[in-house]
């Protein structure tokens, strides 16, 4: 075994690989097999060096002393001889000799500088593990060069540019100052994020263009089907004449209804609450008087019935009312889009600012269009369509009694009217909860919501009652009791889940919600993981689907048409679930993934309820489709 020349912990001078420069290092270990010393530089870099690349510090000190002792004598001789005017040529020769001596001094100074090692080439980086990170000259050597006023030659400039001679402490301090400066500049002039909608839904421009024709056609098709004696899907109804679809008197009645509800909205009754903060931090104010508007509407309808007003006029002209509502919603959508072009960018909807006319027209370009304090979107969300749904159901009940000469409505019609009346009254009683929904906080007010609120909700959601007028179904009391229990279960899940969600969104620190557990997110908010939200990701959607099924069961199993609402509603909620999941992943990140893993999606996911229901219902309905 060869003897070691340098012991562990000994401070020596190590040559930096690929260069002729030596730096102060400390021996940390020795490998007997490879005969290499592991040394550590002052900046923390550890390298394996051969014994020939390591020298004692004393050898460098002796050279330095010899260099310093000889330099003054030579400098003094050169100065004394250069003063003699009789020997100019020799003086010039000594001057050149003098410059060479100074170049050697500078090289020795550079070699003896125990600072950051130079940055090696790419090949050295692959060969050795690590390198010091420095890029500028050493202050001490720069000052010496300035004091001596000697111009370095090309070789010296190359050495100074290649090797870093600035202390790592000074370099690190400079980097910190530079980083702080960049941060300050970024804070002082922040980049404004783009508010353009990049991710398009509903199939983008082509999909939304087709939906503007498909949705009205679907409503017309469903209503014409219900009027047939055999409303099977394969029995396509004949197309009516265009002039039969429009009646000016019907359109006037619809306008009267719309402005009648607008008048109730403007009444100074009910409390005023603030909505959720907008993107600019501002909160809009809303008057909560939807339930009062429902009571006033009920009183007005009762007065009309007292004076023998034929409410079943609505049934006789049901298709014309739907066409009038569709025409009004289109005119309202055009007005909303035109006015949105002048709206400031902060008032535009996050999901309806794509820059494409058709897409923004369909999804809604402006988030909260208002005429003074009159919020158009909030008004249409619950008033004309939702209350109109109840009025239409009542008209169908009266029409059934008149057409079939009944003194009492059928049990099926009573169940449908009762279940859907409970749903509407619940929505109006809990009107404030609407302010936390996606329709208010995210979606703009365009054709999608205008048509949905004014046409789809009142004329499609009342499809069961409209169906029962022409196709009465007799059910027994035990069956009615079972359907009622099913609806109550769905309503309980729906209401309790929504109450937990809305109360938590309003005030997460509410002592009444202290029993709920949350997962903190990077945004400072939390995700509910207990209560109903600990069983399934969208318990409110599950309750909605159970209630929708209870509304359709009184119509029997002769045709699938009354179940269109259930099928559509599940498709809508699956789309909303996917959209909510996408937004939550972007907003909450890892916390949402942790929450999603806790859910019993296989057991209670609404999509599985849908698939099971479709399978069994199709077995019963297959002969009648």
Coordinates of C-alpha atoms in Angstrom, one line a residue:
X1 CA 0.0 0.0 0.0
X2 CA 1.6 3.3 -1.0
X3 CA 2.0 5.9 1.7
X4 CA -0.2 9.0 1.7
X5 CA 1.5 12.3 1.3
X6 CA -1.4 14.4 2.6
X7 CA -3.6 13.6 5.6
X8 CA -7.3 14.1 6.0
X9 CA -8.2 17.6 7.1
X10 CA -4.9 19.1 5.8
X11 CA -5.2 22.4 3.9
X12 CA -3.3 22.4 0.7
X13 CA -3.4 23.9 -2.8
X14 CA -5.3 21.9 -5.4
X15 CA -5.1 22.5 -9.2
X16 CA -8.4 23.1 -10.8
X17 CA -8.9 20.5 -13.5
X18 CA -8.3 21.7 -17.0
X19 CA -6.4 24.8 -15.9
X20 CA -3.0 25.8 -14.4
X21 CA -4.5 27.6 -11.4
X22 CA -4.2 26.3 -7.9
X23 CA -6.7 27.1 -5.1
X24 CA -6.9 26.5 -1.4
X25 CA -8.6 23.1 -0.7
X26 CA -9.0 20.8 2.3
X27 CA -8.3 17.0 2.0
X28 CA -11.4 15.1 3.1
X29 CA -10.5 11.5 2.1
X30 CA -8.2 9.2 0.1
X31 CA -9.1 6.2 -2.1
X32 CA -6.5 3.5 -1.9
X33 CA -7.7 1.8 -5.0
X34 CA -7.7 4.8 -7.4
X35 CA -5.0 6.7 -5.5
X36 CA -7.2 9.8 -5.7
X37 CA -7.6 12.5 -3.0
X38 CA -11.1 13.9 -2.4
X39 CA -10.7 17.6 -1.7
X40 CA -13.2 20.3 -0.9
X41 CA -12.9 23.9 -2.2
X42 CA -13.9 26.9 -0.3
X43 CA -17.2 27.2 -2.2
X44 CA -18.2 23.7 -1.2
X45 CA -17.2 21.9 -4.5
X46 CA -15.8 18.5 -4.0
X47 CA -13.5 16.9 -6.6
X48 CA -11.1 13.9 -6.8
X49 CA -7.5 15.0 -7.6
X50 CA -4.3 13.1 -8.3
X51 CA -1.4 13.6 -5.9
X52 CA 0.5 15.4 -8.7
X53 CA -2.2 18.0 -8.8
X54 CA -1.8 18.9 -5.1
X55 CA 0.9 21.0 -3.6
X56 CA 1.7 22.4 -0.1
X57 CA 0.9 26.0 0.7
X58 CA 4.5 26.7 1.7
X59 CA 5.7 26.2 -1.9
X60 CA 3.4 29.0 -3.1
X61 CA 4.5 31.3 -0.2
X62 CA 8.2 30.9 -1.0
X63 CA 7.6 31.7 -4.7
X64 CA 5.6 34.7 -3.7
X65 CA 8.3 36.0 -1.4
X66 CA 11.0 35.5 -4.0
X67 CA 8.9 37.3 -6.6
X68 CA 8.3 40.2 -4.3
X69 CA 12.0 40.5 -3.3
X70 CA 13.3 40.6 -6.8
X71 CA 10.7 42.8 -8.3
X72 CA 11.7 46.0 -6.5
X73 CA 15.4 45.8 -7.4
X74 CA 14.6 45.3 -11.1
X75 CA 12.0 48.1 -11.0
X76 CA 14.5 50.4 -9.3
X77 CA 17.3 49.6 -11.8
X78 CA 15.0 50.2 -14.7
X79 CA 13.8 53.5 -13.4
X80 CA 17.3 54.7 -12.7
X81 CA 18.7 53.7 -16.1
X82 CA 15.7 55.0 -18.0
X83 CA 16.4 58.5 -16.6
X84 CA 19.7 58.7 -18.5
X85 CA 19.2 60.6 -21.7
X86 CA 22.4 59.2 -23.3
X87 CA 21.1 55.6 -23.5
X88 CA 17.6 55.7 -25.0
X89 CA 17.8 52.4 -27.0
X90 CA 18.9 50.4 -24.0
X91 CA 16.2 52.1 -21.9
X92 CA 13.6 50.9 -24.3
X93 CA 15.0 47.4 -24.1
X94 CA 14.8 47.5 -20.4
X95 CA 11.3 48.9 -20.6
X96 CA 10.1 45.9 -22.6
X97 CA 11.9 43.6 -20.1
X98 CA 10.2 45.5 -17.3
X99 CA 6.7 44.9 -18.8
X100 CA 7.4 41.2 -19.1
X101 CA 8.4 41.0 -15.4
X102 CA 5.1 42.7 -14.5
X103 CA 3.1 40.2 -16.6
X104 CA 4.8 37.4 -14.7
X105 CA 3.9 39.1 -11.4
X106 CA 0.2 39.3 -12.5
X107 CA 0.2 35.6 -13.4
X108 CA 1.6 34.7 -10.0
X109 CA -1.0 36.9 -8.3
X110 CA -3.8 35.2 -10.2
X111 CA -2.4 31.7 -9.3
X112 CA -2.2 32.6 -5.6
X113 CA -5.7 34.0 -5.4
X114 CA -7.7 31.6 -3.2
X115 CA -11.1 32.5 -4.4
X116 CA -13.8 30.9 -6.5
X117 CA -12.5 28.4 -9.1
X118 CA -13.1 29.1 -12.8
X119 CA -15.9 27.6 -14.8
X120 CA -14.7 24.6 -16.6
X121 CA -15.6 23.6 -20.2
X122 CA -18.4 21.2 -21.1
X123 CA -16.0 18.2 -21.2
X124 CA -14.7 19.0 -17.7
X125 CA -18.2 19.3 -16.4
X126 CA -19.0 15.8 -17.6
X127 CA -15.7 14.4 -16.2
X128 CA -16.0 16.0 -12.8
X129 CA -18.9 16.4 -10.4
X130 CA -19.8 20.0 -10.1
X131 CA -18.2 23.4 -10.7
X132 CA -18.2 26.8 -9.0
X133 CA -20.7 29.3 -10.3
X134 CA -19.1 32.7 -10.9
X135 CA -18.7 34.9 -13.9
X136 CA -16.9 38.1 -13.0
X137 CA -13.3 39.3 -12.2
X138 CA -11.8 39.6 -8.8
X139 CA -11.9 43.1 -7.3
X140 CA -8.4 42.8 -5.8
X141 CA -6.7 41.9 -9.1
X142 CA -8.6 44.6 -10.9
X143 CA -7.4 47.2 -8.4
X144 CA -3.8 46.0 -8.8
X145 CA -4.0 46.2 -12.6
X146 CA -5.5 49.7 -12.4
X147 CA -2.8 50.9 -9.9
X148 CA 0.1 49.6 -12.0
X149 CA -1.7 50.9 -15.2
X150 CA -0.5 48.0 -17.2
X151 CA -2.4 47.0 -20.3
X152 CA -2.8 43.2 -20.4
X153 CA -2.0 41.4 -23.6
X154 CA -4.3 39.1 -25.4
X155 CA -3.4 36.0 -23.4
X156 CA -4.0 37.9 -20.1
X157 CA -7.4 39.1 -21.3
X158 CA -8.4 35.6 -22.2
X159 CA -7.4 34.3 -18.7
X160 CA -9.3 37.0 -16.9
X161 CA -12.4 36.5 -19.1
X162 CA -12.4 32.7 -18.7
X163 CA -11.8 32.4 -14.9
X164 CA -13.9 34.0 -12.2
X165 CA -11.9 36.0 -9.6
X166 CA -14.7 37.6 -7.7
X167 CA -15.4 36.2 -4.2
X168 CA -18.5 34.1 -4.0
X169 CA -19.9 36.2 -1.1
X170 CA -19.8 39.3 -3.2
X171 CA -21.2 37.5 -6.2
X172 CA -24.1 36.0 -4.2
X173 CA -24.9 39.4 -2.8
X174 CA -25.0 40.9 -6.3
X175 CA -27.3 38.1 -7.5
X176 CA -29.7 38.7 -4.6
X177 CA -29.8 42.5 -5.3
X178 CA -30.5 41.8 -9.0
X179 CA -33.3 39.3 -8.1
X180 CA -34.9 41.8 -5.7
X181 CA -34.7 44.5 -8.4
X182 CA -36.5 42.2 -10.8
X183 CA -39.2 41.3 -8.3
X184 CA -39.7 45.0 -7.5
X185 CA -40.1 45.8 -11.2
X186 CA -42.6 42.9 -11.6
X187 CA -44.7 44.2 -8.7
X188 CA -44.5 47.8 -9.8
X189 CA -45.7 46.9 -13.3
X190 CA -47.6 43.7 -13.1
X191 CA -48.7 42.0 -16.3
X192 CA -52.5 42.1 -16.7
X193 CA -53.8 38.6 -17.3
X194 CA -55.8 38.0 -20.4
X195 CA -59.5 37.8 -19.9
X196 CA -60.2 36.1 -23.2
X197 CA -62.1 32.8 -23.0
X198 CA -59.7 30.2 -24.4
X199 CA -61.6 26.9 -23.6
X200 CA -64.9 26.8 -25.6
X201 CA -67.8 24.6 -24.5
X202 CA -70.7 23.1 -26.4
X203 CA -68.7 22.3 -29.4
X204 CA -67.2 25.8 -29.9
X205 CA -68.6 28.1 -32.6
X206 CA -70.1 25.4 -34.7
X207 CA -71.8 23.7 -31.8
X208 CA -73.3 26.8 -30.4
X209 CA -74.6 27.9 -33.8
X210 CA -76.3 24.5 -34.2
X211 CA -77.8 24.7 -30.7
X212 CA -79.5 28.0 -31.5
X213 CA -81.6 26.1 -34.0
X214 CA -81.7 22.7 -32.3
X215 CA -83.1 23.9 -28.9
X216 CA -86.2 25.7 -30.3
X217 CA -86.8 22.7 -32.7
X218 CA -86.7 20.3 -29.7
X219 CA -89.2 22.3 -27.8
X220 CA -91.6 22.4 -30.8
X221 CA -91.1 18.7 -31.4
X222 CA -91.9 17.7 -27.8
X223 CA -95.0 19.8 -27.6
X224 CA -96.3 18.5 -30.9
X225 CA -95.6 15.0 -29.8
X226 CA -97.7 15.4 -26.6
X227 CA -100.7 16.5 -28.6
X228 CA -100.7 13.3 -30.6
X229 CA -102.8 10.3 -29.6
X230 CA -99.8 8.1 -30.0
X231 CA -96.8 10.0 -28.7
X232 CA -94.3 7.3 -29.7
X233 CA -90.8 8.4 -30.7
X234 CA -91.2 6.7 -34.1
X235 CA -94.5 8.5 -34.8
X236 CA -93.1 11.8 -36.0
X237 CA -95.7 14.6 -35.8
X238 CA -96.7 16.4 -39.0
X239 CA -95.2 19.9 -39.4
X240 CA -97.8 22.6 -38.7
X241 CA -98.3 25.6 -41.0
X242 CA -96.1 28.6 -40.1
X243 CA -99.0 30.9 -39.7
X244 CA -100.6 28.6 -37.1
X245 CA -97.5 29.0 -34.9
X246 CA -97.9 32.7 -34.4
X247 CA -100.7 34.7 -32.9
X248 CA -100.3 38.4 -32.0
X249 CA -102.7 38.2 -29.1
X250 CA -100.7 35.4 -27.5
X251 CA -97.5 37.4 -27.9
X252 CA -99.2 40.3 -26.2
X253 CA -100.3 38.1 -23.3
X254 CA -96.7 36.9 -22.9
X255 CA -95.4 40.5 -22.9
X256 CA -98.0 41.4 -20.3
X257 CA -96.8 38.5 -18.1
X258 CA -93.2 39.4 -18.4
X259 CA -93.7 43.1 -17.5
X260 CA -96.1 42.0 -14.8
X261 CA -93.3 40.1 -13.1
X262 CA -90.9 42.9 -13.7
X263 CA -93.2 45.2 -11.8
X264 CA -93.2 42.8 -8.8
X265 CA -89.4 42.7 -9.0
X266 CA -89.2 46.5 -8.6
X267 CA -91.4 46.6 -5.5
X268 CA -89.5 47.9 -2.4
X269 CA -90.3 44.8 -0.4
X270 CA -87.9 42.1 0.8
X271 CA -84.3 42.5 2.0
X272 CA -81.4 43.7 0.0
X273 CA -78.3 41.4 0.1
X274 CA -74.8 41.5 -1.6
X275 CA -73.7 38.9 -4.1
X276 CA -70.3 37.3 -4.2
X277 CA -67.3 39.5 -5.0
X278 CA -66.7 40.1 -8.7
X279 CA -63.2 39.9 -10.3
X280 CA -62.6 43.6 -9.4
X281 CA -63.7 43.0 -5.7
X282 CA -67.0 44.9 -6.2
X283 CA -70.2 43.3 -4.8
X284 CA -73.6 43.9 -6.5
X285 CA -76.8 44.3 -4.5
X286 CA -79.9 42.2 -5.0
X287 CA -83.4 42.5 -3.7
X288 CA -84.7 39.2 -2.4
X289 CA -88.5 39.4 -3.0
X290 CA -89.2 36.4 -5.3
X291 CA -91.4 34.6 -2.8
X292 CA -93.5 37.8 -2.4
X293 CA -93.8 38.0 -6.1
X294 CA -95.1 34.4 -6.1
X295 CA -97.7 35.3 -3.5
X296 CA -98.8 38.3 -5.4
X297 CA -99.0 36.2 -8.6
X298 CA -101.1 33.6 -6.8
X299 CA -103.4 36.3 -5.6
X300 CA -103.8 37.7 -9.1
X301 CA -104.5 34.2 -10.7
X302 CA -107.0 33.5 -7.9
X303 CA -108.8 36.8 -8.7
X304 CA -108.9 35.9 -12.4
X305 CA -110.4 32.5 -11.6
X306 CA -112.9 34.0 -9.3
X307 CA -114.2 36.2 -12.2
X308 CA -114.5 33.1 -14.4
X309 CA -111.4 33.7 -16.5
X310 CA -110.7 30.7 -18.7
X311 CA -107.2 29.7 -17.7
X312 CA -107.2 26.7 -20.0
X313 CA -106.7 29.2 -22.9
X314 CA -103.1 28.6 -22.1
X315 CA -103.5 24.9 -22.9
X316 CA -105.3 25.6 -26.2
X317 CA -102.5 28.0 -27.4
X318 CA -99.6 26.2 -25.7
X319 CA -97.5 25.9 -28.8
X320 CA -98.1 29.6 -29.8
X321 CA -97.0 30.7 -26.3
X322 CA -93.8 28.7 -26.7
X323 CA -93.1 30.3 -30.0
X324 CA -93.8 33.8 -28.6
X325 CA -91.5 33.1 -25.7
X326 CA -88.8 31.9 -28.1
X327 CA -89.1 35.0 -30.3
X328 CA -88.9 37.3 -27.2
X329 CA -85.8 35.4 -25.9
X330 CA -84.1 35.9 -29.3
X331 CA -84.9 39.6 -29.3
X332 CA -83.7 39.9 -25.7
X333 CA -80.4 38.1 -26.6
X334 CA -79.7 40.5 -29.5
X335 CA -80.2 43.4 -27.2
X336 CA -78.0 41.9 -24.6
X337 CA -75.2 41.3 -27.1
X338 CA -75.3 44.8 -28.6
X339 CA -75.2 46.5 -25.2
X340 CA -72.3 44.2 -24.1
X341 CA -70.1 45.6 -26.9
X342 CA -69.9 48.8 -25.0
X343 CA -69.4 47.2 -21.5
X344 CA -66.0 47.6 -19.8
X345 CA -63.8 44.5 -19.9
X346 CA -64.2 43.9 -16.2
X347 CA -68.0 43.4 -16.6
X348 CA -67.6 40.7 -19.2
X349 CA -68.3 37.1 -18.4
X350 CA -65.3 34.7 -17.9
X351 CA -66.9 32.1 -20.1
X352 CA -68.3 34.4 -22.8
X353 CA -65.4 36.5 -23.9
X354 CA -63.9 34.5 -26.7
X355 CA -64.0 37.1 -29.4
X356 CA -66.2 35.0 -31.6
X357 CA -69.6 36.5 -32.3
X358 CA -71.7 33.3 -32.4
X359 CA -70.1 31.8 -29.3
X360 CA -70.3 35.0 -27.2
X361 CA -73.9 35.6 -28.4
X362 CA -74.9 32.1 -27.3
X363 CA -73.1 31.9 -23.9
X364 CA -73.5 35.6 -23.0
X365 CA -70.9 38.3 -23.4
X366 CA -71.7 40.4 -20.3
X367 CA -71.8 38.9 -16.8
X368 CA -74.4 41.0 -15.0
X369 CA -76.3 43.3 -17.5
X370 CA -78.3 45.9 -15.6
X371 CA -80.6 48.7 -16.4
X372 CA -80.0 50.9 -13.4
X373 CA -80.6 48.6 -10.4
X374 CA -82.7 46.2 -12.5
X375 CA -80.6 43.0 -13.0
X376 CA -81.8 41.3 -16.2
X377 CA -80.1 38.0 -15.6
X378 CA -81.1 37.7 -12.0
X379 CA -84.7 38.6 -12.8
X380 CA -85.1 36.0 -15.6
X381 CA -83.4 33.3 -13.5
X382 CA -86.4 32.8 -11.2
X383 CA -89.4 35.1 -12.0
X384 CA -91.0 34.8 -15.4
X385 CA -90.1 31.2 -16.2
X386 CA -90.1 29.5 -12.8
X387 CA -93.4 31.1 -11.6
X388 CA -94.8 30.6 -15.1
X389 CA -94.1 26.9 -14.8
X390 CA -96.5 26.7 -11.8
X391 CA -99.1 28.7 -13.7
X392 CA -98.8 26.4 -16.7
X393 CA -99.2 23.3 -14.5
X394 CA -102.3 24.8 -13.0
X395 CA -103.7 25.5 -16.4
X396 CA -103.1 21.8 -17.4
X397 CA -104.9 20.6 -14.3
X398 CA -107.9 22.7 -15.1
X399 CA -107.8 21.6 -18.7
X400 CA -107.8 18.0 -17.7
X401 CA -110.8 18.5 -15.5
X402 CA -112.7 20.3 -18.3
X403 CA -111.7 17.9 -21.2
X404 CA -112.5 14.7 -19.3
X405 CA -115.5 16.2 -17.3
X406 CA -113.9 15.5 -14.0
X407 CA -115.0 17.1 -10.7
X408 CA -111.5 16.4 -9.3
X409 CA -108.1 16.2 -11.1
X410 CA -106.5 12.8 -11.4
X411 CA -104.2 11.5 -8.7
X412 CA -101.3 11.6 -11.2
X413 CA -101.9 15.2 -12.0
X414 CA -102.1 16.1 -8.3
X415 CA -98.8 14.4 -7.7
X416 CA -97.1 16.2 -10.6
X417 CA -98.4 19.6 -9.6
X418 CA -97.6 19.1 -5.9
X419 CA -94.0 17.9 -6.5
X420 CA -93.2 20.7 -8.9
X421 CA -94.9 23.3 -6.8
X422 CA -92.7 22.3 -3.8
X423 CA -89.6 22.6 -6.0
X424 CA -90.6 26.2 -7.2
X425 CA -91.6 27.4 -3.8
X426 CA -88.3 26.0 -2.3
X427 CA -86.3 27.9 -5.0
X428 CA -88.1 31.2 -4.3
X429 CA -88.0 30.8 -0.5
X430 CA -84.2 30.2 -0.8
X431 CA -83.8 32.8 -3.5
X432 CA -80.6 34.1 -1.9
X433 CA -78.8 30.8 -2.6
X434 CA -79.1 31.5 -6.3
X435 CA -76.4 34.2 -5.9
X436 CA -73.7 31.5 -5.4
X437 CA -74.6 29.4 -8.4
X438 CA -72.5 29.2 -11.7
X439 CA -75.3 30.9 -13.6
X440 CA -74.8 34.1 -11.6
X441 CA -71.1 34.0 -10.8
X442 CA -69.7 32.6 -14.0
X443 CA -72.1 32.4 -17.0
X444 CA -72.9 35.5 -19.0
X445 CA -76.5 36.4 -20.0
X446 CA -77.0 35.5 -23.6
X447 CA -79.2 33.2 -25.7
X448 CA -78.4 30.1 -23.6
X449 CA -79.8 31.5 -20.3
X450 CA -82.4 33.7 -21.9
X451 CA -83.9 30.8 -23.9
X452 CA -83.4 28.5 -21.0
X453 CA -85.2 30.7 -18.4
X454 CA -88.0 31.9 -20.6
X455 CA -88.7 28.9 -22.9
X456 CA -87.1 25.7 -21.8
X457 CA -88.0 25.9 -18.1
X458 CA -91.7 26.7 -18.3
X459 CA -92.5 24.7 -21.5
X460 CA -90.3 21.6 -21.1
X461 CA -90.4 21.2 -17.4
X462 CA -94.2 21.2 -17.5
X463 CA -94.1 18.3 -20.1
X464 CA -95.5 15.8 -17.6
X465 CA -98.6 17.8 -16.8
X466 CA -99.1 18.6 -20.6
X467 CA -98.8 14.9 -21.3
X468 CA -101.3 13.8 -18.7
X469 CA -104.0 16.1 -20.2
X470 CA -104.1 14.0 -23.4
X471 CA -103.0 10.7 -21.9
X472 CA -104.5 10.3 -18.4
X473 CA -102.9 7.6 -16.2
X474 CA -104.7 6.0 -13.2
X475 CA -102.5 5.0 -10.3
X476 CA -103.3 3.4 -7.0
X477 CA -102.8 5.0 -3.6
X478 CA -100.0 2.7 -2.6
X479 CA -98.1 3.5 -5.8
X480 CA -98.8 7.2 -5.1
X481 CA -97.4 6.8 -1.6
X482 CA -94.3 5.1 -2.8
X483 CA -93.7 7.9 -5.4
X484 CA -94.3 10.5 -2.8
X485 CA -91.7 8.9 -0.5
X486 CA -89.2 8.8 -3.3
X487 CA -89.8 12.5 -4.0
X488 CA -89.3 13.4 -0.3
X489 CA -86.0 11.5 -0.2
X490 CA -84.8 13.4 -3.2
X491 CA -85.9 16.7 -1.9
X492 CA -84.3 16.1 1.5
X493 CA -80.9 15.3 -0.1
X494 CA -81.3 18.2 -2.5
X495 CA -82.2 20.8 0.1
X496 CA -79.8 19.7 2.9
X497 CA -76.9 19.5 0.5
X498 CA -77.6 22.8 -1.1
X499 CA -78.0 24.4 2.4
X500 CA -74.6 23.1 3.5
X501 CA -72.9 24.4 0.3
X502 CA -74.6 27.8 0.3
X503 CA -74.0 28.5 4.0
X504 CA -70.4 27.4 3.7
X505 CA -69.8 29.7 0.6
X506 CA -71.4 32.6 2.4
X507 CA -69.5 32.3 5.7
X508 CA -67.0 29.4 6.1
X509 CA -66.4 30.5 9.8
X510 CA -70.1 30.1 10.8
X511 CA -70.2 28.3 14.2
X512 CA -73.2 26.3 12.9
X513 CA -70.8 24.7 10.4
X514 CA -68.1 23.9 12.9
X515 CA -68.9 20.1 12.6
X516 CA -67.9 20.2 8.9
X517 CA -64.4 19.3 7.9
X518 CA -62.6 20.9 5.0
X519 CA -59.4 20.5 2.9
X520 CA -57.5 23.7 2.7
X521 CA -56.5 24.9 -0.8
X522 CA -53.8 27.1 -2.2
X523 CA -56.3 29.9 -2.7
X524 CA -57.0 30.2 1.0
X525 CA -60.5 28.6 0.6
X526 CA -61.6 25.1 1.6
X527 CA -63.4 22.1 0.2
X528 CA -66.1 20.4 2.1
X529 CA -65.3 16.7 2.8
X530 CA -68.0 15.8 5.4
X531 CA -71.7 15.9 5.6
X532 CA -73.4 15.2 2.3
X533 CA -70.3 16.3 0.4
X534 CA -68.4 13.5 2.1
X535 CA -70.5 10.8 0.5
X536 CA -70.8 12.0 -3.1
X537 CA -69.2 14.8 -5.1
X538 CA -72.5 16.4 -6.1
X539 CA -75.2 15.4 -3.6
X540 CA -77.5 18.2 -4.8
X541 CA -77.4 16.8 -8.3
X542 CA -78.3 13.3 -6.9
X543 CA -81.3 14.8 -5.1
X544 CA -82.3 16.6 -8.3
X545 CA -82.3 13.4 -10.3
X546 CA -84.3 11.4 -7.7
X547 CA -87.0 14.2 -7.7
X548 CA -87.0 14.3 -11.5
X549 CA -87.7 10.6 -11.6
X550 CA -90.6 11.0 -9.1
X551 CA -92.1 13.7 -11.3
X552 CA -92.1 11.3 -14.3
X553 CA -93.3 8.1 -12.6
X554 CA -97.0 9.3 -12.3
X555 CA -97.1 9.3 -16.1
X556 CA -96.7 5.5 -16.2
X557 CA -94.6 3.4 -18.6
X558 CA -96.6 3.5 -21.8
X559 CA -94.3 6.0 -23.5
X560 CA -90.8 7.3 -22.9
X561 CA -91.8 10.9 -23.7
X562 CA -92.7 12.0 -20.1
X563 CA -89.2 10.8 -19.1
X564 CA -87.5 13.2 -21.5
X565 CA -87.0 15.6 -18.5
X566 CA -85.1 13.0 -16.5
X567 CA -82.8 12.0 -19.4
X568 CA -82.2 15.7 -20.3
X569 CA -81.6 16.6 -16.6
X570 CA -79.0 13.8 -16.1
X571 CA -77.2 14.9 -19.3
X572 CA -77.2 18.5 -18.1
X573 CA -75.9 17.6 -14.6
X574 CA -73.2 15.3 -16.0
X575 CA -72.1 18.3 -18.2
X576 CA -72.1 20.5 -15.2
X577 CA -70.2 18.0 -13.1
X578 CA -67.5 17.8 -15.8
X579 CA -67.4 21.6 -16.0
X580 CA -67.3 22.0 -12.2
X581 CA -64.5 19.5 -12.0
X582 CA -62.5 21.3 -14.6
X583 CA -62.9 24.6 -12.8
X584 CA -62.2 23.2 -9.4
X585 CA -59.0 21.4 -10.7
X586 CA -57.8 24.7 -12.0
X587 CA -58.8 26.7 -8.9
X588 CA -58.0 24.3 -6.1
X589 CA -55.3 22.0 -7.7
X590 CA -54.0 19.2 -5.4
X591 CA -56.7 19.8 -2.8
X592 CA -59.4 19.0 -5.3
X593 CA -57.6 15.7 -6.3
X594 CA -57.4 14.8 -2.6
X595 CA -61.1 15.5 -2.2
X596 CA -62.1 13.6 -5.4
X597 CA -60.3 10.5 -4.1
X598 CA -62.4 10.5 -0.9
X599 CA -65.8 10.3 -2.8
X600 CA -67.8 7.1 -3.2
X601 CA -68.2 7.8 -6.9
X602 CA -69.0 4.2 -7.9
X603 CA -71.8 3.8 -5.4
X604 CA -73.6 7.2 -5.4
X605 CA -72.5 9.0 -8.6
X606 CA -75.5 10.4 -10.5
X607 CA -74.1 8.9 -13.7
X608 CA -74.5 5.4 -12.4
X609 CA -78.0 6.1 -11.2
X610 CA -78.7 7.3 -14.7
X611 CA -77.3 4.2 -16.4
X612 CA -79.2 1.8 -14.1
X613 CA -82.4 3.7 -14.6
X614 CA -82.1 3.8 -18.4
X615 CA -81.4 0.0 -18.5
X616 CA -84.5 -1.0 -16.4
X617 CA -86.9 1.6 -17.9
X618 CA -86.0 0.7 -21.5
X619 CA -87.0 -2.9 -20.7
X620 CA -90.4 -1.7 -19.8
X621 CA -90.8 0.9 -22.5
X622 CA -89.3 -1.0 -25.4
X623 CA -92.7 -2.2 -26.7
X624 CA -94.2 1.3 -26.7
X625 CA -91.4 3.3 -28.2

